[in-house]
PDB file of C-alpha atoms in Angstrom:
ATOM      1  CA  MET A   1       0.000   0.000   0.000  1.00  0.00           C
ATOM      2  CA  ARG A   2       2.856   2.396   0.687  1.00  0.00           C
ATOM      3  CA  TYR A   3       4.020   1.950  -2.909  1.00  0.00           C
ATOM      4  CA  TYR A   4       0.631   2.945  -4.333  1.00  0.00           C
ATOM      5  CA  ALA A   5       0.141   5.787  -1.810  1.00  0.00           C
ATOM      6  CA  ARG A   6       3.556   7.240  -2.706  1.00  0.00           C
ATOM      7  CA  LYS A   7       2.756   7.090  -6.409  1.00  0.00           C
ATOM      8  CA  LEU A   8      -0.634   8.728  -5.930  1.00  0.00           C
ATOM      9  CA  GLY A   9       0.862  11.512  -3.789  1.00  0.00           C
ATOM     10  CA  PHE A  10       3.502  12.244  -6.407  1.00  0.00           C
ATOM     11  CA  TYR A  11       0.897  12.589  -9.159  1.00  0.00           C
ATOM     12  CA  LEU A  12      -1.300  14.832  -7.018  1.00  0.00           C
ATOM     13  CA  VAL A  13       1.633  17.234  -6.530  1.00  0.00           C
ATOM     14  CA  ALA A  14       2.432  17.062 -10.249  1.00  0.00           C
ATOM     15  CA  PHE A  15      -1.222  17.818 -11.045  1.00  0.00           C
ATOM     16  CA  TRP A  16      -1.202  20.921  -8.812  1.00  0.00           C
ATOM     17  CA  ALA A  17       2.046  22.141 -10.421  1.00  0.00           C
ATOM     18  CA  ALA A  18       0.560  21.612 -13.883  1.00  0.00           C
ATOM     19  CA  LEU A  19      -2.576  23.564 -12.925  1.00  0.00           C
ATOM     20  CA  THR A  20      -0.414  26.456 -11.709  1.00  0.00           C
ATOM     21  CA  LEU A  21       1.579  26.547 -14.943  1.00  0.00           C
ATOM     22  CA  ASN A  22      -1.664  26.214 -16.867  1.00  0.00           C
ATOM     23  CA  PHE A  23      -2.877  29.444 -15.252  1.00  0.00           C
ATOM     24  CA  PHE A  24       0.263  31.584 -15.560  1.00  0.00           C
ATOM     25  CA  ILE A  25       1.658  30.629 -18.999  1.00  0.00           C
ATOM     26  CA  PRO A  26      -1.301  31.889 -21.119  1.00  0.00           C
ATOM     27  CA  ARG A  27      -1.230  35.191 -19.221  1.00  0.00           C
ATOM     28  CA  MET A  28       2.410  35.687 -20.198  1.00  0.00           C
ATOM     29  CA  MET A  29       1.406  35.672 -23.868  1.00  0.00           C
ATOM     30  CA  PRO A  30       0.775  38.963 -25.705  1.00  0.00           C
ATOM     31  CA  GLY A  31      -2.844  39.906 -26.317  1.00  0.00           C
ATOM     32  CA  ASN A  32      -6.018  39.905 -24.286  1.00  0.00           C
ATOM     33  CA  PRO A  33      -9.187  37.828 -24.837  1.00  0.00           C
ATOM     34  CA  VAL A  34     -11.395  40.782 -23.915  1.00  0.00           C
ATOM     35  CA  ASP A  35      -9.742  42.948 -26.585  1.00  0.00           C
ATOM     36  CA  ALA A  36     -10.202  40.160 -29.149  1.00  0.00           C
ATOM     37  CA  LEU A  37     -13.883  39.793 -28.307  1.00  0.00           C
ATOM     38  CA  LEU A  38     -14.523  43.538 -28.286  1.00  0.00           C
ATOM     39  CA  GLY A  39     -12.757  43.764 -31.654  1.00  0.00           C
ATOM     40  CA  LYS A  40     -15.172  41.236 -33.116  1.00  0.00           C
ATOM     41  CA  LEU A  41     -18.108  43.125 -31.593  1.00  0.00           C
ATOM     42  CA  GLN A  42     -16.892  46.408 -33.071  1.00  0.00           C
ATOM     43  CA  GLN A  43     -16.481  44.846 -36.533  1.00  0.00           C
ATOM     44  CA  ARG A  44     -20.140  43.848 -36.407  1.00  0.00           C
ATOM     45  CA  GLY A  45     -21.196  47.429 -35.625  1.00  0.00           C
ATOM     46  CA  GLY A  46     -21.612  47.011 -31.882  1.00  0.00           C
ATOM     47  CA  GLN A  47     -20.962  49.752 -29.361  1.00  0.00           C
ATOM     48  CA  VAL A  48     -17.744  49.304 -27.370  1.00  0.00           C
ATOM     49  CA  GLY A  49     -17.572  51.338 -24.182  1.00  0.00           C
ATOM     50  CA  PRO A  50     -16.211  51.045 -20.640  1.00  0.00           C
ATOM     51  CA  GLU A  51     -19.385  49.306 -19.498  1.00  0.00           C
ATOM     52  CA  ALA A  52     -19.049  46.662 -22.239  1.00  0.00           C
ATOM     53  CA  ARG A  53     -15.409  46.043 -21.313  1.00  0.00           C
ATOM     54  CA  GLU A  54     -16.248  45.621 -17.633  1.00  0.00           C
ATOM     55  CA  ALA A  55     -19.092  43.243 -18.481  1.00  0.00           C
ATOM     56  CA  TYR A  56     -16.873  41.054 -20.679  1.00  0.00           C
ATOM     57  CA  GLU A  57     -14.060  41.053 -18.117  1.00  0.00           C
ATOM     58  CA  ALA A  58     -16.491  39.863 -15.461  1.00  0.00           C
ATOM     59  CA  LEU A  59     -17.909  37.244 -17.824  1.00  0.00           C
ATOM     60  CA  LEU A  60     -14.512  35.871 -18.898  1.00  0.00           C
ATOM     61  CA  GLY A  61     -12.859  36.148 -15.482  1.00  0.00           C
ATOM     62  CA  SER A  62      -9.948  38.176 -16.853  1.00  0.00           C
ATOM     63  CA  ASP A  63     -10.271  41.432 -14.979  1.00  0.00           C
ATOM     64  CA  THR A  64      -6.920  43.145 -15.616  1.00  0.00           C
ATOM     65  CA  GLY A  65      -7.424  45.383 -12.578  1.00  0.00           C
ATOM     66  CA  GLU A  66      -7.656  42.441 -10.191  1.00  0.00           C
ATOM     67  CA  PRO A  67      -4.412  41.160  -8.626  1.00  0.00           C
ATOM     68  CA  LEU A  68      -3.008  38.084 -10.364  1.00  0.00           C
ATOM     69  CA  TRP A  69      -3.062  35.970  -7.200  1.00  0.00           C
ATOM     70  CA  ASN A  70      -6.753  36.714  -6.693  1.00  0.00           C
ATOM     71  CA  GLN A  71      -7.374  35.579 -10.268  1.00  0.00           C
ATOM     72  CA  TYR A  72      -5.364  32.424  -9.531  1.00  0.00           C
ATOM     73  CA  PHE A  73      -7.436  31.425  -6.498  1.00  0.00           C
ATOM     74  CA  THR A  74     -10.626  32.266  -8.386  1.00  0.00           C
ATOM     75  CA  TYR A  75      -9.399  30.005 -11.166  1.00  0.00           C
ATOM     76  CA  LEU A  76      -8.777  27.109  -8.739  1.00  0.00           C
ATOM     77  CA  GLY A  77     -12.192  27.622  -7.159  1.00  0.00           C
ATOM     78  CA  ASN A  78     -13.895  27.544 -10.553  1.00  0.00           C
ATOM     79  CA  LEU A  79     -12.052  24.348 -11.451  1.00  0.00           C
ATOM     80  CA  ALA A  80     -13.209  22.727  -8.211  1.00  0.00           C
ATOM     81  CA  ARG A  81     -16.795  23.507  -9.260  1.00  0.00           C
ATOM     82  CA  GLY A  82     -16.208  22.250 -12.794  1.00  0.00           C
ATOM     83  CA  GLU A  83     -16.492  25.730 -14.337  1.00  0.00           C
ATOM     84  CA  LEU A  84     -13.973  26.255 -17.150  1.00  0.00           C
ATOM     85  CA  GLY A  85     -15.291  29.603 -18.366  1.00  0.00           C
ATOM     86  CA  VAL A  86     -16.558  30.843 -21.720  1.00  0.00           C
ATOM     87  CA  ALA A  87     -14.677  30.348 -24.993  1.00  0.00           C
ATOM     88  CA  THR A  88     -14.180  33.724 -26.713  1.00  0.00           C
ATOM     89  CA  SER A  89     -13.257  31.993 -29.993  1.00  0.00           C
ATOM     90  CA  ALA A  90     -16.717  30.361 -29.961  1.00  0.00           C
ATOM     91  CA  PHE A  91     -18.547  32.975 -27.859  1.00  0.00           C
ATOM     92  CA  PRO A  92     -20.818  32.466 -25.950  1.00  0.00           C
ATOM     93  CA  THR A  93     -20.287  28.666 -25.868  1.00  0.00           C
ATOM     94  CA  PRO A  94     -18.848  27.343 -22.556  1.00  0.00           C
ATOM     95  CA  VAL A  95     -15.365  25.818 -22.736  1.00  0.00           C
ATOM     96  CA  SER A  96     -16.656  22.475 -21.457  1.00  0.00           C
ATOM     97  CA  ASP A  97     -19.066  22.256 -24.398  1.00  0.00           C
ATOM     98  CA  VAL A  98     -16.350  23.103 -26.950  1.00  0.00           C
ATOM     99  CA  ILE A  99     -14.011  20.457 -25.509  1.00  0.00           C
ATOM    100  CA  GLY A 100     -16.837  17.944 -25.166  1.00  0.00           C
ATOM    101  CA  GLN A 101     -17.662  18.289 -28.862  1.00  0.00           C
ATOM    102  CA  ALA A 102     -14.039  18.092 -30.072  1.00  0.00           C
ATOM    103  CA  LEU A 103     -12.521  15.501 -27.737  1.00  0.00           C
ATOM    104  CA  PRO A 104     -14.360  12.406 -29.078  1.00  0.00           C
ATOM    105  CA  TRP A 105     -13.045  13.112 -32.575  1.00  0.00           C
ATOM    106  CA  THR A 106      -9.454  13.292 -31.372  1.00  0.00           C
ATOM    107  CA  ILE A 107      -9.679  10.225 -29.139  1.00  0.00           C
ATOM    108  CA  GLY A 108     -11.493   8.241 -31.814  1.00  0.00           C
ATOM    109  CA  LEU A 109      -8.919   8.990 -34.497  1.00  0.00           C
ATOM    110  CA  VAL A 110      -5.531   9.483 -32.828  1.00  0.00           C
ATOM    111  CA  GLY A 111      -6.222   7.237 -29.842  1.00  0.00           C
ATOM    112  CA  ILE A 112      -7.267   4.203 -31.875  1.00  0.00           C
ATOM    113  CA  ALA A 113      -4.470   4.765 -34.411  1.00  0.00           C
ATOM    114  CA  THR A 114      -1.856   5.054 -31.624  1.00  0.00           C
ATOM    115  CA  LEU A 115      -3.133   1.886 -29.932  1.00  0.00           C
ATOM    116  CA  LEU A 116      -3.145   0.003 -33.243  1.00  0.00           C
ATOM    117  CA  SER A 117       0.401   1.093 -34.121  1.00  0.00           C
ATOM    118  CA  PHE A 118       1.636   0.105 -30.637  1.00  0.00           C
ATOM    119  CA  VAL A 119       0.087  -3.374 -30.736  1.00  0.00           C
ATOM    120  CA  LEU A 120       1.226  -3.990 -34.312  1.00  0.00           C
ATOM    121  CA  GLY A 121       4.759  -2.722 -33.651  1.00  0.00           C
ATOM    122  CA  VAL A 122       5.201  -4.684 -30.407  1.00  0.00           C
ATOM    123  CA  VAL A 123       3.902  -7.949 -31.884  1.00  0.00           C
ATOM    124  CA  LEU A 124       6.032  -7.639 -35.019  1.00  0.00           C
ATOM    125  CA  GLY A 125       9.051  -6.546 -32.968  1.00  0.00           C
ATOM    126  CA  ALA A 126       8.710  -9.551 -30.670  1.00  0.00           C
ATOM    127  CA  VAL A 127       8.544 -11.958 -33.602  1.00  0.00           C
ATOM    128  CA  VAL A 128      11.414 -10.282 -35.458  1.00  0.00           C
ATOM    129  CA  GLY A 129      13.581 -10.198 -32.326  1.00  0.00           C
ATOM    130  CA  TRP A 130      12.823 -13.863 -31.575  1.00  0.00           C
ATOM    131  CA  LYS A 131      13.785 -14.857 -35.137  1.00  0.00           C
ATOM    132  CA  ARG A 132      16.650 -12.418 -35.519  1.00  0.00           C
ATOM    133  CA  GLY A 133      18.788 -12.892 -38.608  1.00  0.00           C
ATOM    134  CA  SER A 134      15.865 -14.214 -40.658  1.00  0.00           C
ATOM    135  CA  TRP A 135      14.173 -12.526 -43.590  1.00  0.00           C
ATOM    136  CA  LEU A 136      11.886 -10.781 -41.120  1.00  0.00           C
ATOM    137  CA  ASP A 137      14.787  -8.499 -40.169  1.00  0.00           C
ATOM    138  CA  SER A 138      14.375  -6.840 -43.561  1.00  0.00           C
ATOM    139  CA  LEU A 139      11.175  -5.254 -42.230  1.00  0.00           C
ATOM    140  CA  VAL A 140      13.122  -3.168 -39.739  1.00  0.00           C
ATOM    141  CA  PRO A 141      14.949  -0.770 -42.127  1.00  0.00           C
ATOM    142  CA  ALA A 142      11.799  -0.134 -44.175  1.00  0.00           C
ATOM    143  CA  THR A 143       9.641   0.719 -41.163  1.00  0.00           C
ATOM    144  CA  THR A 144      12.421   2.782 -39.587  1.00  0.00           C
ATOM    145  CA  VAL A 145      12.727   4.909 -42.724  1.00  0.00           C
ATOM    146  CA  LEU A 146       8.981   5.561 -42.667  1.00  0.00           C
ATOM    147  CA  SER A 147       9.099   6.584 -39.000  1.00  0.00           C
ATOM    148  CA  ALA A 148      11.948   9.012 -39.774  1.00  0.00           C
ATOM    149  CA  VAL A 149       9.928  10.791 -42.462  1.00  0.00           C
ATOM    150  CA  PRO A 150       8.306  14.024 -41.182  1.00  0.00           C
ATOM    151  CA  TYR A 151       4.677  13.286 -40.395  1.00  0.00           C
ATOM    152  CA  PHE A 152       3.204  16.287 -42.198  1.00  0.00           C
ATOM    153  CA  TRP A 153       5.130  15.390 -45.371  1.00  0.00           C
ATOM    154  CA  LEU A 154       3.917  11.787 -45.293  1.00  0.00           C
ATOM    155  CA  ALA A 155       0.350  12.991 -44.676  1.00  0.00           C
ATOM    156  CA  LEU A 156       0.502  15.356 -47.649  1.00  0.00           C
ATOM    157  CA  ILE A 157       1.836  12.553 -49.870  1.00  0.00           C
ATOM    158  CA  PHE A 158      -0.999  10.268 -48.767  1.00  0.00           C
ATOM    159  CA  VAL A 159      -3.556  12.996 -49.485  1.00  0.00           C
ATOM    160  CA  LEU A 160      -2.075  13.566 -52.947  1.00  0.00           C
ATOM    161  CA  VAL A 161      -1.924   9.876 -53.880  1.00  0.00           C
ATOM    162  CA  PHE A 162      -4.947   8.287 -52.208  1.00  0.00           C
ATOM    163  CA  SER A 163      -7.390  11.213 -52.158  1.00  0.00           C
ATOM    164  CA  THR A 164      -6.557  13.523 -55.057  1.00  0.00           C
ATOM    165  CA  ASN A 165      -5.182  11.095 -57.663  1.00  0.00           C
ATOM    166  CA  LEU A 166      -6.843   7.767 -56.851  1.00  0.00           C
ATOM    167  CA  GLY A 167      -9.948   9.099 -55.108  1.00  0.00           C
ATOM    168  CA  TRP A 168     -10.054   6.184 -52.658  1.00  0.00           C
ATOM    169  CA  PHE A 169     -10.652   8.339 -49.575  1.00  0.00           C
ATOM    170  CA  PRO A 170     -12.361  11.684 -48.916  1.00  0.00           C
ATOM    171  CA  LEU A 171     -10.094  14.718 -49.024  1.00  0.00           C
ATOM    172  CA  ASN A 172     -10.977  16.388 -45.739  1.00  0.00           C
ATOM    173  CA  HIS A 173     -13.335  16.814 -42.778  1.00  0.00           C
ATOM    174  CA  GLY A 174     -14.484  14.166 -40.316  1.00  0.00           C
ATOM    175  CA  TYR A 175     -17.659  13.117 -42.118  1.00  0.00           C
ATOM    176  CA  ASP A 176     -19.925  14.009 -45.022  1.00  0.00           C
ATOM    177  CA  VAL A 177     -21.264  17.469 -44.150  1.00  0.00           C
ATOM    178  CA  ALA A 178     -24.522  16.656 -45.933  1.00  0.00           C
ATOM    179  CA  LEU A 179     -25.331  14.068 -43.252  1.00  0.00           C
ATOM    180  CA  ALA A 180     -26.902  14.755 -39.889  1.00  0.00           C
ATOM    181  CA  SER A 181     -24.780  13.437 -37.026  1.00  0.00           C
ATOM    182  CA  GLY A 182     -26.266  10.535 -35.078  1.00  0.00           C
ATOM    183  CA  TRP A 183     -25.886   6.895 -34.125  1.00  0.00           C
ATOM    184  CA  ASN A 184     -26.891   5.468 -37.499  1.00  0.00           C
ATOM    185  CA  TRP A 185     -24.884   3.366 -39.923  1.00  0.00           C
ATOM    186  CA  GLU A 186     -24.858   6.005 -42.676  1.00  0.00           C
ATOM    187  CA  PHE A 187     -23.175   8.564 -40.421  1.00  0.00           C
ATOM    188  CA  ILE A 188     -20.859   6.026 -38.726  1.00  0.00           C
ATOM    189  CA  SER A 189     -19.683   4.637 -42.086  1.00  0.00           C
ATOM    190  CA  SER A 190     -18.972   8.187 -43.264  1.00  0.00           C
ATOM    191  CA  VAL A 191     -16.887   8.838 -40.121  1.00  0.00           C
ATOM    192  CA  ILE A 192     -14.928   5.612 -40.683  1.00  0.00           C
ATOM    193  CA  GLU A 193     -14.357   6.464 -44.351  1.00  0.00           C
ATOM    194  CA  HIS A 194     -13.090   9.967 -43.551  1.00  0.00           C
ATOM    195  CA  GLY A 195     -10.902   8.769 -40.663  1.00  0.00           C
ATOM    196  CA  THR A 196      -9.218   5.851 -42.434  1.00  0.00           C
ATOM    197  CA  LEU A 197      -6.540   7.845 -44.268  1.00  0.00           C
ATOM    198  CA  PRO A 198      -5.496   9.990 -41.246  1.00  0.00           C
ATOM    199  CA  ALA A 199      -5.372   6.856 -39.074  1.00  0.00           C
ATOM    200  CA  LEU A 200      -3.349   4.996 -41.712  1.00  0.00           C
ATOM    201  CA  THR A 201      -0.866   7.872 -41.824  1.00  0.00           C
ATOM    202  CA  ILE A 202      -0.400   7.779 -38.052  1.00  0.00           C
ATOM    203  CA  VAL A 203       0.061   3.991 -38.020  1.00  0.00           C
ATOM    204  CA  VAL A 204       2.551   3.961 -40.894  1.00  0.00           C
ATOM    205  CA  SER A 205       4.628   6.793 -39.434  1.00  0.00           C
ATOM    206  CA  SER A 206       4.801   5.399 -35.873  1.00  0.00           C
ATOM    207  CA  VAL A 207       4.784   1.592 -36.131  1.00  0.00           C
ATOM    208  CA  GLY A 208       8.477   1.512 -37.077  1.00  0.00           C
ATOM    209  CA  GLY A 209       9.596   3.031 -33.770  1.00  0.00           C
ATOM    210  CA  TRP A 210       7.673   0.460 -31.725  1.00  0.00           C
ATOM    211  CA  LEU A 211       8.938  -2.394 -33.912  1.00  0.00           C
ATOM    212  CA  LEU A 212      12.587  -1.341 -33.649  1.00  0.00           C
ATOM    213  CA  GLY A 213      12.452  -0.775 -29.884  1.00  0.00           C
ATOM    214  CA  MET A 214      10.732  -4.099 -29.192  1.00  0.00           C
ATOM    215  CA  ARG A 215      13.036  -5.965 -31.548  1.00  0.00           C
ATOM    216  CA  ASN A 216      16.175  -4.640 -29.823  1.00  0.00           C
ATOM    217  CA  MET A 217      14.817  -5.471 -26.372  1.00  0.00           C
ATOM    218  CA  MET A 218      13.900  -8.973 -27.520  1.00  0.00           C
ATOM    219  CA  VAL A 219      17.424  -9.579 -28.851  1.00  0.00           C
ATOM    220  CA  SER A 220      18.937  -8.729 -25.462  1.00  0.00           C
ATOM    221  CA  THR A 221      16.240 -10.578 -23.500  1.00  0.00           C
ATOM    222  CA  VAL A 222      16.570 -13.825 -25.450  1.00  0.00           C
ATOM    223  CA  SER A 223      20.162 -14.166 -24.252  1.00  0.00           C
ATOM    224  CA  GLU A 224      19.168 -13.916 -20.566  1.00  0.00           C
ATOM    225  CA  ASP A 225      19.690 -16.924 -18.298  1.00  0.00           C
ATOM    226  CA  TYR A 226      16.022 -17.432 -17.496  1.00  0.00           C
ATOM    227  CA  VAL A 227      15.211 -17.775 -21.204  1.00  0.00           C
ATOM    228  CA  LEU A 228      18.014 -20.288 -21.681  1.00  0.00           C
ATOM    229  CA  THR A 229      16.773 -22.188 -18.621  1.00  0.00           C
ATOM    230  CA  ALA A 230      13.251 -22.302 -20.051  1.00  0.00           C
ATOM    231  CA  GLN A 231      14.617 -23.654 -23.330  1.00  0.00           C
ATOM    232  CA  ALA A 232      16.662 -26.255 -21.458  1.00  0.00           C
ATOM    233  CA  LYS A 233      13.474 -27.430 -19.695  1.00  0.00           C
ATOM    234  CA  GLY A 234      11.993 -28.222 -23.075  1.00  0.00           C
ATOM    235  CA  LEU A 235       9.170 -25.652 -22.940  1.00  0.00           C
ATOM    236  CA  ARG A 236       7.458 -24.807 -26.187  1.00  0.00           C
ATOM    237  CA  ASN A 237       8.871 -21.834 -28.079  1.00  0.00           C
ATOM    238  CA  ARG A 238       5.500 -20.094 -28.111  1.00  0.00           C
ATOM    239  CA  ARG A 239       5.310 -20.181 -24.317  1.00  0.00           C
ATOM    240  CA  ILE A 240       8.908 -19.008 -23.913  1.00  0.00           C
ATOM    241  CA  LEU A 241       8.247 -16.172 -26.352  1.00  0.00           C
ATOM    242  CA  SER A 242       5.079 -14.911 -24.647  1.00  0.00           C
ATOM    243  CA  ARG A 243       5.610 -15.770 -20.966  1.00  0.00           C
ATOM    244  CA  TYR A 244       9.351 -15.206 -20.567  1.00  0.00           C
ATOM    245  CA  ALA A 245      10.976 -13.141 -23.319  1.00  0.00           C
ATOM    246  CA  ALA A 246       8.216 -10.807 -24.532  1.00  0.00           C
ATOM    247  CA  ARG A 247       6.815 -10.159 -21.058  1.00  0.00           C
ATOM    248  CA  ASN A 248      10.125  -8.673 -19.903  1.00  0.00           C
ATOM    249  CA  ALA A 249      11.086  -7.054 -23.201  1.00  0.00           C
ATOM    250  CA  VAL A 250       7.826  -5.117 -23.449  1.00  0.00           C
ATOM    251  CA  LEU A 251       8.363  -3.110 -20.226  1.00  0.00           C
ATOM    252  CA  PRO A 252      10.188  -0.141 -21.845  1.00  0.00           C
ATOM    253  CA  SER A 253       7.599  -0.084 -24.643  1.00  0.00           C
ATOM    254  CA  VAL A 254       4.770   0.083 -22.108  1.00  0.00           C
ATOM    255  CA  ALA A 255       6.357   3.160 -20.544  1.00  0.00           C
ATOM    256  CA  GLY A 256       6.743   4.773 -23.967  1.00  0.00           C
ATOM    257  CA  PHE A 257       3.162   3.906 -24.850  1.00  0.00           C
ATOM    258  CA  ALA A 258       1.908   5.680 -21.717  1.00  0.00           C
ATOM    259  CA  ILE A 259       3.666   8.877 -22.771  1.00  0.00           C
ATOM    260  CA  SER A 260       2.429   8.662 -26.366  1.00  0.00           C
ATOM    261  CA  LEU A 261      -1.112   7.856 -25.230  1.00  0.00           C
ATOM    262  CA  GLY A 262      -1.086  10.802 -22.879  1.00  0.00           C
ATOM    263  CA  PHE A 263      -0.005  13.117 -25.670  1.00  0.00           C
ATOM    264  CA  VAL A 264      -2.657  11.827 -28.073  1.00  0.00           C
ATOM    265  CA  VAL A 265      -4.690  14.952 -27.305  1.00  0.00           C
ATOM    266  CA  SER A 266      -1.870  17.417 -27.874  1.00  0.00           C
ATOM    267  CA  GLY A 267      -0.308  15.567 -30.797  1.00  0.00           C
ATOM    268  CA  SER A 268      -3.359  15.866 -33.018  1.00  0.00           C
ATOM    269  CA  ILE A 269      -2.747  19.423 -34.244  1.00  0.00           C
ATOM    270  CA  ILE A 270      -0.790  18.481 -37.387  1.00  0.00           C
ATOM    271  CA  THR A 271      -3.151  15.629 -38.210  1.00  0.00           C
ATOM    272  CA  GLU A 272      -6.230  17.793 -37.965  1.00  0.00           C
ATOM    273  CA  GLN A 273      -4.702  20.649 -39.944  1.00  0.00           C
ATOM    274  CA  VAL A 274      -3.549  18.476 -42.857  1.00  0.00           C
ATOM    275  CA  PHE A 275      -6.827  16.571 -43.118  1.00  0.00           C
ATOM    276  CA  SER A 276      -9.103  19.446 -41.945  1.00  0.00           C
ATOM    277  CA  TYR A 277     -10.295  17.073 -39.233  1.00  0.00           C
ATOM    278  CA  PRO A 278     -12.372  18.394 -36.315  1.00  0.00           C
ATOM    279  CA  GLY A 279     -10.877  17.868 -32.880  1.00  0.00           C
ATOM    280  CA  ILE A 280      -8.919  19.254 -29.956  1.00  0.00           C
ATOM    281  CA  GLY A 281      -5.941  20.246 -32.109  1.00  0.00           C
ATOM    282  CA  SER A 282      -8.044  22.570 -34.263  1.00  0.00           C
ATOM    283  CA  GLN A 283      -9.655  24.098 -31.182  1.00  0.00           C
ATOM    284  CA  LEU A 284      -6.266  24.673 -29.537  1.00  0.00           C
ATOM    285  CA  LEU A 285      -4.951  26.459 -32.622  1.00  0.00           C
ATOM    286  CA  SER A 286      -8.074  28.617 -32.724  1.00  0.00           C
ATOM    287  CA  ALA A 287      -7.679  29.434 -29.022  1.00  0.00           C
ATOM    288  CA  VAL A 288      -4.064  30.556 -29.493  1.00  0.00           C
ATOM    289  CA  GLN A 289      -4.938  32.727 -32.493  1.00  0.00           C
ATOM    290  CA  ASN A 290      -7.770  34.431 -30.581  1.00  0.00           C
ATOM    291  CA  SER A 291      -5.940  34.748 -27.214  1.00  0.00           C
ATOM    292  CA  ASP A 292      -8.691  32.599 -25.719  1.00  0.00           C
ATOM    293  CA  TYR A 293      -7.268  31.989 -22.224  1.00  0.00           C
ATOM    294  CA  ALA A 294     -10.232  29.978 -21.002  1.00  0.00           C
ATOM    295  CA  LEU A 295     -10.208  27.527 -23.910  1.00  0.00           C
ATOM    296  CA  MET A 296      -6.420  27.195 -23.824  1.00  0.00           C
ATOM    297  CA  GLN A 297      -6.517  26.453 -20.111  1.00  0.00           C
ATOM    298  CA  GLY A 298      -9.328  23.936 -20.581  1.00  0.00           C
ATOM    299  CA  ILE A 299      -7.473  22.082 -23.336  1.00  0.00           C
ATOM    300  CA  PHE A 300      -4.192  22.126 -21.403  1.00  0.00           C
ATOM    301  CA  LEU A 301      -6.102  20.760 -18.414  1.00  0.00           C
ATOM    302  CA  VAL A 302      -7.374  17.860 -20.512  1.00  0.00           C
ATOM    303  CA  ILE A 303      -3.849  17.225 -21.834  1.00  0.00           C
ATOM    304  CA  THR A 304      -2.441  17.325 -18.292  1.00  0.00           C
ATOM    305  CA  LEU A 305      -5.036  14.881 -17.005  1.00  0.00           C
ATOM    306  CA  ALA A 306      -4.421  12.563 -19.966  1.00  0.00           C
ATOM    307  CA  VAL A 307      -0.637  12.518 -19.485  1.00  0.00           C
ATOM    308  CA  LEU A 308      -0.750  12.087 -15.719  1.00  0.00           C
ATOM    309  CA  ALA A 309      -3.518   9.463 -15.830  1.00  0.00           C
ATOM    310  CA  ALA A 310      -1.706   7.452 -18.511  1.00  0.00           C
ATOM    311  CA  ASN A 311       1.560   7.500 -16.574  1.00  0.00           C
ATOM    312  CA  LEU A 312      -0.197   6.625 -13.302  1.00  0.00           C
ATOM    313  CA  VAL A 313      -1.915   3.648 -14.920  1.00  0.00           C
ATOM    314  CA  VAL A 314       1.396   2.439 -16.338  1.00  0.00           C
ATOM    315  CA  ASP A 315       3.160   2.879 -12.990  1.00  0.00           C
ATOM    316  CA  LEU A 316       0.493   0.754 -11.340  1.00  0.00           C
ATOM    317  CA  LEU A 317       0.583  -1.707 -14.225  1.00  0.00           C
ATOM    318  CA  TYR A 318       4.340  -2.009 -13.793  1.00  0.00           C
ATOM    319  CA  GLY A 319       3.720  -3.354 -10.321  1.00  0.00           C
ATOM    320  CA  VAL A 320       1.598  -6.116 -11.833  1.00  0.00           C
ATOM    321  CA  ILE A 321       3.889  -6.953 -14.763  1.00  0.00           C
ATOM    322  CA  ASP A 322       7.124  -6.705 -12.778  1.00  0.00           C
ATOM    323  CA  PRO A 323       6.585  -7.311  -9.027  1.00  0.00           C
ATOM    324  CA  ARG A 324      10.186  -6.236  -8.351  1.00  0.00           C
ATOM    325  CA  THR A 325       9.099  -2.594  -8.699  1.00  0.00           C
ATOM    326  CA  ARG A 326       6.907  -2.942  -5.585  1.00  0.00           C
ATOM    327  CA  VAL A 327       9.813  -3.838  -3.330  1.00  0.00           C
ATOM    328  CA  GLU A 328      10.035  -1.263  -0.538  1.00  0.00           C
ATOM    329  CA  ASN A 329      13.374   0.385   0.057  1.00  0.00           C
TER     330      ASN A 329
END
């Protein structure tokens, strides 16, 4: 229990530190969300006066006359009540609604693609490392080259070849805009069709890293004494591969997967820009361009929770996979 309590305490402190940075960093950026919103109002012919500024400052919680520390404690209190503020880039929509609409798209696309590339890379890496020196080793250079190619360049090539020239996949957006969203097969099939090419790009560009890392760990693990002992006992190769070699070789990959899974939310910006895909990445870019503190803070909060939760789960999972990590000092 001390092991798990220590881990949980560490992540609680890290979460508080992340919340503090989440508050101060956007306020160090040039610009002001109230000015941006009043500028939009003025462009539409609205009257901009001192009363309007005070009303918007009160609404957005960015009163420049209030001390920064008071704003900080107000921010923490609002978070405790689940209030993330109003998004000026989508005024007057609450931040929670903006994130709630965008997050499923990002998780559905980048999350599934990341999980698929991890599983595929680890399985192939385990087999290649177990049969090192065979023709399967020829897969490693090809996949490594693909993982070294800049993602945006590979995505643009895929769009040119498979969408523009061949017409196999839609060019952009998350679904056919002529359809009404809902839980029906016509809409779901459109979402799958539009998400296939972005997901394929993510898998192709990232599977090589998982394969190479797992293959190298398998090569070193196969030479360990416990693997040789298992072979001397006459155990089947499949059992030695899964229960002895792969189980220990996969530990570094699990840690890397936790980090990549946590950054699924933040790593979707390039994907969504190239494929004009709706999601958190597009909303974050819009928030930065419009100095939307509330939306930026809400998205960073989601990213923080995702990273910390993924790493906490892996830390606890480590204790199950490798009981040696639970040994108290």
